[in-house]
Every structure is written in C-alpha cells, then in structure tokens.
Amino acid sequence: MSLLSPPQIPLFRITLFYGPDAVEGTSDTIHCVFNVKKRSWKGGVQVGIAVERSQIQQLEDMLAFQPWLEECLRKVPDDEREDYRKQGYDLFIQFICFYKLEIYIRQGIKQENTQVASDALIPETDEVIQREAEKIKQQIIVELDVEEFDKGIE
C-alpha cells in the first residue's frame, strides 16, 4: 500500500483565449481574455483581465525585465531578435494577467462572463509578480524556445 497520495486535480482549468490587446477606446489599458472552467460547472466563462500600461512598466522596472530579456536574446540572430523581443514582452503581460486572474478566482468567481478592471487588485498583483519573478522568467525562456541560453541568466 502506497503512503503517497495522488496529485491534486486543479479546481479550475484556465486557458488563454486571446491577448494581450489594447482595450478598445484607450491606448493605456491592455487586456487578456481567459476561458475559466470549474470542474463542477457545466460550461466555462470568459474573464477579461485589464492592466494599465503604467503598472506593466512599473513591474518591468522592478524586475529589470527589459535588460534581462535583452541578455537572454543576445544569442538570437539580429534579424530575428525583434520578433523574440515582442513575444517575450507579450508573454510577460500574459503572466501579469494570469496571476491577476488567479487572485480574482481566489476571491470568489461566479459562473458568469466578467471583466476585472485595470484599477482592481493592483497591490496584490504587484506582490505576486515580484514573488514569482524567477518562475515567470524561466517560463518565458521555455516559451521562447531558445534552449541555447545560459541557465544562470537572471
């Protein structure tokens, strides 16, 4: 008889639907839309997560994201570097939105399509992004699919 318990199945299945995109009618707000499905629900819901460009910039600065990304991309051929840079930046925004969504879910999500405003959950999002910074950076490296990068880059 095994003393190990099986891994816990996540309560929610979260999938990026689209984004990051500028919110229509404003150039200062970016959003991602996620499909969220709770195991007990018959169907999923769409949750839009909005973030102000100023918050994204503040998090970039706090994590020294741009210098870190440039260091990661130094081995990428010059003619491809801009595409990798844009994809890395988009992934960073997606992670910000994803972690803000997780905070929103923990506060109690209802089975209805919703939007989380850009001015909601700012301190909570900033705190979790700072705490998860290395994990986020490692996931971005994996997503960019550039294995030749040094493992020790921070």
JSON list of N, CA and C in Angstrom, two decimals, residues 89-131:
[
{"chain": "A", "resi": 89, "resn": "TYR", "atom": "N", "xyz": [7.83, 40.12, -24.45]},
{"chain": "A", "resi": 89, "resn": "TYR", "atom": "CA", "xyz": [7.04, 41.16, -23.81]},
{"chain": "A", "resi": 89, "resn": "TYR", "atom": "C", "xyz": [5.57, 40.75, -23.70]},
{"chain": "A", "resi": 90, "resn": "ASP", "atom": "N", "xyz": [5.02, 40.16, -24.78]},
{"chain": "A", "resi": 90, "resn": "ASP", "atom": "CA", "xyz": [3.63, 39.69, -24.74]},
{"chain": "A", "resi": 90, "resn": "ASP", "atom": "C", "xyz": [3.45, 38.61, -23.67]},
{"chain": "A", "resi": 91, "resn": "LEU", "atom": "N", "xyz": [4.41, 37.69, -23.58]},
{"chain": "A", "resi": 91, "resn": "LEU", "atom": "CA", "xyz": [4.34, 36.65, -22.55]},
{"chain": "A", "resi": 91, "resn": "LEU", "atom": "C", "xyz": [4.36, 37.26, -21.15]},
{"chain": "A", "resi": 92, "resn": "PHE", "atom": "N", "xyz": [5.18, 38.28, -20.95]},
{"chain": "A", "resi": 92, "resn": "PHE", "atom": "CA", "xyz": [5.25, 38.96, -19.65]},
{"chain": "A", "resi": 92, "resn": "PHE", "atom": "C", "xyz": [3.87, 39.52, -19.28]},
{"chain": "A", "resi": 93, "resn": "ILE", "atom": "N", "xyz": [3.22, 40.18, -20.23]},
{"chain": "A", "resi": 93, "resn": "ILE", "atom": "CA", "xyz": [1.89, 40.74, -19.97]},
{"chain": "A", "resi": 93, "resn": "ILE", "atom": "C", "xyz": [0.88, 39.63, -19.70]},
{"chain": "A", "resi": 94, "resn": "GLN", "atom": "N", "xyz": [0.97, 38.54, -20.46]},
{"chain": "A", "resi": 94, "resn": "GLN", "atom": "CA", "xyz": [0.06, 37.42, -20.22]},
{"chain": "A", "resi": 94, "resn": "GLN", "atom": "C", "xyz": [0.23, 36.85, -18.81]},
{"chain": "A", "resi": 95, "resn": "PHE", "atom": "N", "xyz": [1.46, 36.77, -18.33]},
{"chain": "A", "resi": 95, "resn": "PHE", "atom": "CA", "xyz": [1.69, 36.28, -16.97]},
{"chain": "A", "resi": 95, "resn": "PHE", "atom": "C", "xyz": [1.12, 37.25, -15.94]},
{"chain": "A", "resi": 96, "resn": "ILE", "atom": "N", "xyz": [1.27, 38.55, -16.16]},
{"chain": "A", "resi": 96, "resn": "ILE", "atom": "CA", "xyz": [0.68, 39.53, -15.24]},
{"chain": "A", "resi": 96, "resn": "ILE", "atom": "C", "xyz": [-0.83, 39.31, -15.18]},
{"chain": "A", "resi": 97, "resn": "CYS", "atom": "N", "xyz": [-1.45, 39.19, -16.34]},
{"chain": "A", "resi": 97, "resn": "CYS", "atom": "CA", "xyz": [-2.91, 38.97, -16.39]},
{"chain": "A", "resi": 97, "resn": "CYS", "atom": "C", "xyz": [-3.29, 37.64, -15.75]},
{"chain": "A", "resi": 98, "resn": "PHE", "atom": "N", "xyz": [-2.52, 36.60, -16.00]},
{"chain": "A", "resi": 98, "resn": "PHE", "atom": "CA", "xyz": [-2.81, 35.28, -15.44]},
{"chain": "A", "resi": 98, "resn": "PHE", "atom": "C", "xyz": [-2.78, 35.32, -13.91]},
{"chain": "A", "resi": 99, "resn": "TYR", "atom": "N", "xyz": [-1.75, 35.93, -13.35]},
{"chain": "A", "resi": 99, "resn": "TYR", "atom": "CA", "xyz": [-1.67, 35.98, -11.89]},
{"chain": "A", "resi": 99, "resn": "TYR", "atom": "C", "xyz": [-2.76, 36.87, -11.29]},
{"chain": "A", "resi": 100, "resn": "LYS", "atom": "N", "xyz": [-3.13, 37.94, -12.00]},
{"chain": "A", "resi": 100, "resn": "LYS", "atom": "CA", "xyz": [-4.25, 38.76, -11.53]},
{"chain": "A", "resi": 100, "resn": "LYS", "atom": "C", "xyz": [-5.54, 37.94, -11.57]},
{"chain": "A", "resi": 101, "resn": "LEU", "atom": "N", "xyz": [-5.71, 37.12, -12.59]},
{"chain": "A", "resi": 101, "resn": "LEU", "atom": "CA", "xyz": [-6.88, 36.24, -12.67]},
{"chain": "A", "resi": 101, "resn": "LEU", "atom": "C", "xyz": [-6.89, 35.25, -11.51]},
{"chain": "A", "resi": 102, "resn": "GLU", "atom": "N", "xyz": [-5.75, 34.66, -11.19]},
{"chain": "A", "resi": 102, "resn": "GLU", "atom": "CA", "xyz": [-5.71, 33.73, -10.06]},
{"chain": "A", "resi": 102, "resn": "GLU", "atom": "C", "xyz": [-6.14, 34.41, -8.76]},
{"chain": "A", "resi": 103, "resn": "ILE", "atom": "N", "xyz": [-5.71, 35.63, -8.55]},
{"chain": "A", "resi": 103, "resn": "ILE", "atom": "CA", "xyz": [-6.12, 36.38, -7.36]},
{"chain": "A", "resi": 103, "resn": "ILE", "atom": "C", "xyz": [-7.64, 36.57, -7.38]},
{"chain": "A", "resi": 104, "resn": "TYR", "atom": "N", "xyz": [-8.16, 36.96, -8.52]},
{"chain": "A", "resi": 104, "resn": "TYR", "atom": "CA", "xyz": [-9.60, 37.17, -8.67]},
{"chain": "A", "resi": 104, "resn": "TYR", "atom": "C", "xyz": [-10.37, 35.88, -8.36]},
{"chain": "A", "resi": 105, "resn": "ILE", "atom": "N", "xyz": [-9.89, 34.76, -8.87]},
{"chain": "A", "resi": 105, "resn": "ILE", "atom": "CA", "xyz": [-10.55, 33.48, -8.64]},
{"chain": "A", "resi": 105, "resn": "ILE", "atom": "C", "xyz": [-10.56, 33.14, -7.16]},
{"chain": "A", "resi": 106, "resn": "ARG", "atom": "N", "xyz": [-9.44, 33.36, -6.48]},
{"chain": "A", "resi": 106, "resn": "ARG", "atom": "CA", "xyz": [-9.37, 33.06, -5.04]},
{"chain": "A", "resi": 106, "resn": "ARG", "atom": "C", "xyz": [-10.36, 33.89, -4.24]},
{"chain": "A", "resi": 107, "resn": "GLN", "atom": "N", "xyz": [-10.70, 35.07, -4.73]},
{"chain": "A", "resi": 107, "resn": "GLN", "atom": "CA", "xyz": [-11.66, 35.92, -4.03]},
{"chain": "A", "resi": 107, "resn": "GLN", "atom": "C", "xyz": [-13.10, 35.46, -4.24]},
{"chain": "A", "resi": 108, "resn": "GLY", "atom": "N", "xyz": [-13.30, 34.55, -5.16]},
{"chain": "A", "resi": 108, "resn": "GLY", "atom": "CA", "xyz": [-14.64, 34.01, -5.38]},
{"chain": "A", "resi": 108, "resn": "GLY", "atom": "C", "xyz": [-15.19, 34.36, -6.74]},
{"chain": "A", "resi": 109, "resn": "ILE", "atom": "N", "xyz": [-15.03, 33.47, -7.68]},
{"chain": "A", "resi": 109, "resn": "ILE", "atom": "CA", "xyz": [-15.51, 33.70, -9.04]},
{"chain": "A", "resi": 109, "resn": "ILE", "atom": "C", "xyz": [-16.90, 33.09, -9.18]},
{"chain": "A", "resi": 110, "resn": "LYS", "atom": "N", "xyz": [-17.76, 33.76, -9.94]},
{"chain": "A", "resi": 110, "resn": "LYS", "atom": "CA", "xyz": [-19.10, 33.25, -10.23]},
{"chain": "A", "resi": 110, "resn": "LYS", "atom": "C", "xyz": [-19.10, 32.71, -11.66]},
{"chain": "A", "resi": 111, "resn": "GLN", "atom": "N", "xyz": [-20.06, 31.88, -11.95]},
{"chain": "A", "resi": 111, "resn": "GLN", "atom": "CA", "xyz": [-20.15, 31.31, -13.28]},
{"chain": "A", "resi": 111, "resn": "GLN", "atom": "C", "xyz": [-20.85, 32.29, -14.22]},
{"chain": "A", "resi": 112, "resn": "GLU", "atom": "N", "xyz": [-20.13, 33.35, -14.53]},
{"chain": "A", "resi": 112, "resn": "GLU", "atom": "CA", "xyz": [-20.63, 34.35, -15.48]},
{"chain": "A", "resi": 112, "resn": "GLU", "atom": "C", "xyz": [-19.45, 35.07, -16.12]},
{"chain": "A", "resi": 113, "resn": "ASN", "atom": "N", "xyz": [-19.61, 35.45, -17.37]},
{"chain": "A", "resi": 113, "resn": "ASN", "atom": "CA", "xyz": [-18.56, 36.21, -18.03]},
{"chain": "A", "resi": 113, "resn": "ASN", "atom": "C", "xyz": [-18.38, 37.53, -17.29]},
{"chain": "A", "resi": 114, "resn": "THR", "atom": "N", "xyz": [-17.13, 37.94, -17.17]},
{"chain": "A", "resi": 114, "resn": "THR", "atom": "CA", "xyz": [-16.87, 39.16, -16.40]},
{"chain": "A", "resi": 114, "resn": "THR", "atom": "C", "xyz": [-15.59, 39.84, -16.87]},
{"chain": "A", "resi": 115, "resn": "GLN", "atom": "N", "xyz": [-15.44, 41.06, -16.43]},
{"chain": "A", "resi": 115, "resn": "GLN", "atom": "CA", "xyz": [-14.24, 41.86, -16.68]},
{"chain": "A", "resi": 115, "resn": "GLN", "atom": "C", "xyz": [-13.67, 42.28, -15.33]},
{"chain": "A", "resi": 116, "resn": "VAL", "atom": "N", "xyz": [-12.36, 42.16, -15.18]},
{"chain": "A", "resi": 116, "resn": "VAL", "atom": "CA", "xyz": [-11.69, 42.66, -13.99]},
{"chain": "A", "resi": 116, "resn": "VAL", "atom": "C", "xyz": [-10.99, 43.95, -14.40]},
{"chain": "A", "resi": 117, "resn": "ALA", "atom": "N", "xyz": [-11.39, 45.04, -13.78]},
{"chain": "A", "resi": 117, "resn": "ALA", "atom": "CA", "xyz": [-10.91, 46.37, -14.16]},
{"chain": "A", "resi": 117, "resn": "ALA", "atom": "C", "xyz": [-9.41, 46.54, -13.91]},
{"chain": "A", "resi": 118, "resn": "SER", "atom": "N", "xyz": [-8.83, 47.44, -14.66]},
{"chain": "A", "resi": 118, "resn": "SER", "atom": "CA", "xyz": [-7.39, 47.68, -14.53]},
{"chain": "A", "resi": 118, "resn": "SER", "atom": "C", "xyz": [-7.02, 48.26, -13.17]},
{"chain": "A", "resi": 119, "resn": "ASP", "atom": "N", "xyz": [-7.96, 48.93, -12.51]},
{"chain": "A", "resi": 119, "resn": "ASP", "atom": "CA", "xyz": [-7.64, 49.53, -11.21]},
{"chain": "A", "resi": 119, "resn": "ASP", "atom": "C", "xyz": [-7.94, 48.58, -10.04]},
{"chain": "A", "resi": 120, "resn": "ALA", "atom": "N", "xyz": [-8.31, 47.34, -10.34]},
{"chain": "A", "resi": 120, "resn": "ALA", "atom": "CA", "xyz": [-8.59, 46.36, -9.29]},
{"chain": "A", "resi": 120, "resn": "ALA", "atom": "C", "xyz": [-7.36, 45.49, -9.03]},
{"chain": "A", "resi": 121, "resn": "LEU", "atom": "N", "xyz": [-7.16, 45.11, -7.78]},
{"chain": "A", "resi": 121, "resn": "LEU", "atom": "CA", "xyz": [-6.14, 44.13, -7.38]},
{"chain": "A", "resi": 121, "resn": "LEU", "atom": "C", "xyz": [-4.71, 44.54, -7.74]},
{"chain": "A", "resi": 122, "resn": "ILE", "atom": "N", "xyz": [-4.42, 45.80, -7.78]},
{"chain": "A", "resi": 122, "resn": "ILE", "atom": "CA", "xyz": [-3.08, 46.26, -8.17]},
{"chain": "A", "resi": 122, "resn": "ILE", "atom": "C", "xyz": [-2.02, 45.84, -7.16]},
{"chain": "A", "resi": 123, "resn": "PRO", "atom": "N", "xyz": [-2.17, 46.15, -5.87]},
{"chain": "A", "resi": 123, "resn": "PRO", "atom": "CA", "xyz": [-1.11, 45.76, -4.93]},
{"chain": "A", "resi": 123, "resn": "PRO", "atom": "C", "xyz": [-0.93, 44.24, -4.85]},
{"chain": "A", "resi": 124, "resn": "GLU", "atom": "N", "xyz": [-2.05, 43.52, -4.90]},
{"chain": "A", "resi": 124, "resn": "GLU", "atom": "CA", "xyz": [-1.98, 42.06, -4.83]},
{"chain": "A", "resi": 124, "resn": "GLU", "atom": "C", "xyz": [-1.24, 41.49, -6.05]},
{"chain": "A", "resi": 125, "resn": "THR", "atom": "N", "xyz": [-1.52, 42.05, -7.22]},
{"chain": "A", "resi": 125, "resn": "THR", "atom": "CA", "xyz": [-0.86, 41.60, -8.45]},
{"chain": "A", "resi": 125, "resn": "THR", "atom": "C", "xyz": [0.62, 41.93, -8.41]},
{"chain": "A", "resi": 126, "resn": "ASP", "atom": "N", "xyz": [0.95, 43.14, -8.00]},
{"chain": "A", "resi": 126, "resn": "ASP", "atom": "CA", "xyz": [2.37, 43.54, -7.90]},
{"chain": "A", "resi": 126, "resn": "ASP", "atom": "C", "xyz": [3.13, 42.59, -6.98]},
{"chain": "A", "resi": 127, "resn": "GLU", "atom": "N", "xyz": [2.51, 42.27, -5.84]},
{"chain": "A", "resi": 127, "resn": "GLU", "atom": "CA", "xyz": [3.19, 41.41, -4.86]},
{"chain": "A", "resi": 127, "resn": "GLU", "atom": "C", "xyz": [3.44, 40.01, -5.42]},
{"chain": "A", "resi": 128, "resn": "VAL", "atom": "N", "xyz": [2.44, 39.42, -6.07]},
{"chain": "A", "resi": 128, "resn": "VAL", "atom": "CA", "xyz": [2.62, 38.06, -6.58]},
{"chain": "A", "resi": 128, "resn": "VAL", "atom": "C", "xyz": [3.60, 38.04, -7.76]},
{"chain": "A", "resi": 129, "resn": "ILE", "atom": "N", "xyz": [3.61, 39.05, -8.59]},
{"chain": "A", "resi": 129, "resn": "ILE", "atom": "CA", "xyz": [4.56, 39.11, -9.71]},
{"chain": "A", "resi": 129, "resn": "ILE", "atom": "C", "xyz": [5.98, 39.21, -9.17]},
{"chain": "A", "resi": 130, "resn": "GLN", "atom": "N", "xyz": [6.19, 40.02, -8.16]},
{"chain": "A", "resi": 130, "resn": "GLN", "atom": "CA", "xyz": [7.52, 40.10, -7.54]},
{"chain": "A", "resi": 130, "resn": "GLN", "atom": "C", "xyz": [7.93, 38.77, -6.93]},
{"chain": "A", "resi": 131, "resn": "ARG", "atom": "N", "xyz": [7.01, 38.12, -6.25]},
{"chain": "A", "resi": 131, "resn": "ARG", "atom": "CA", "xyz": [7.30, 36.85, -5.60]},
{"chain": "A", "resi": 131, "resn": "ARG", "atom": "C", "xyz": [7.60, 35.75, -6.62]}
]
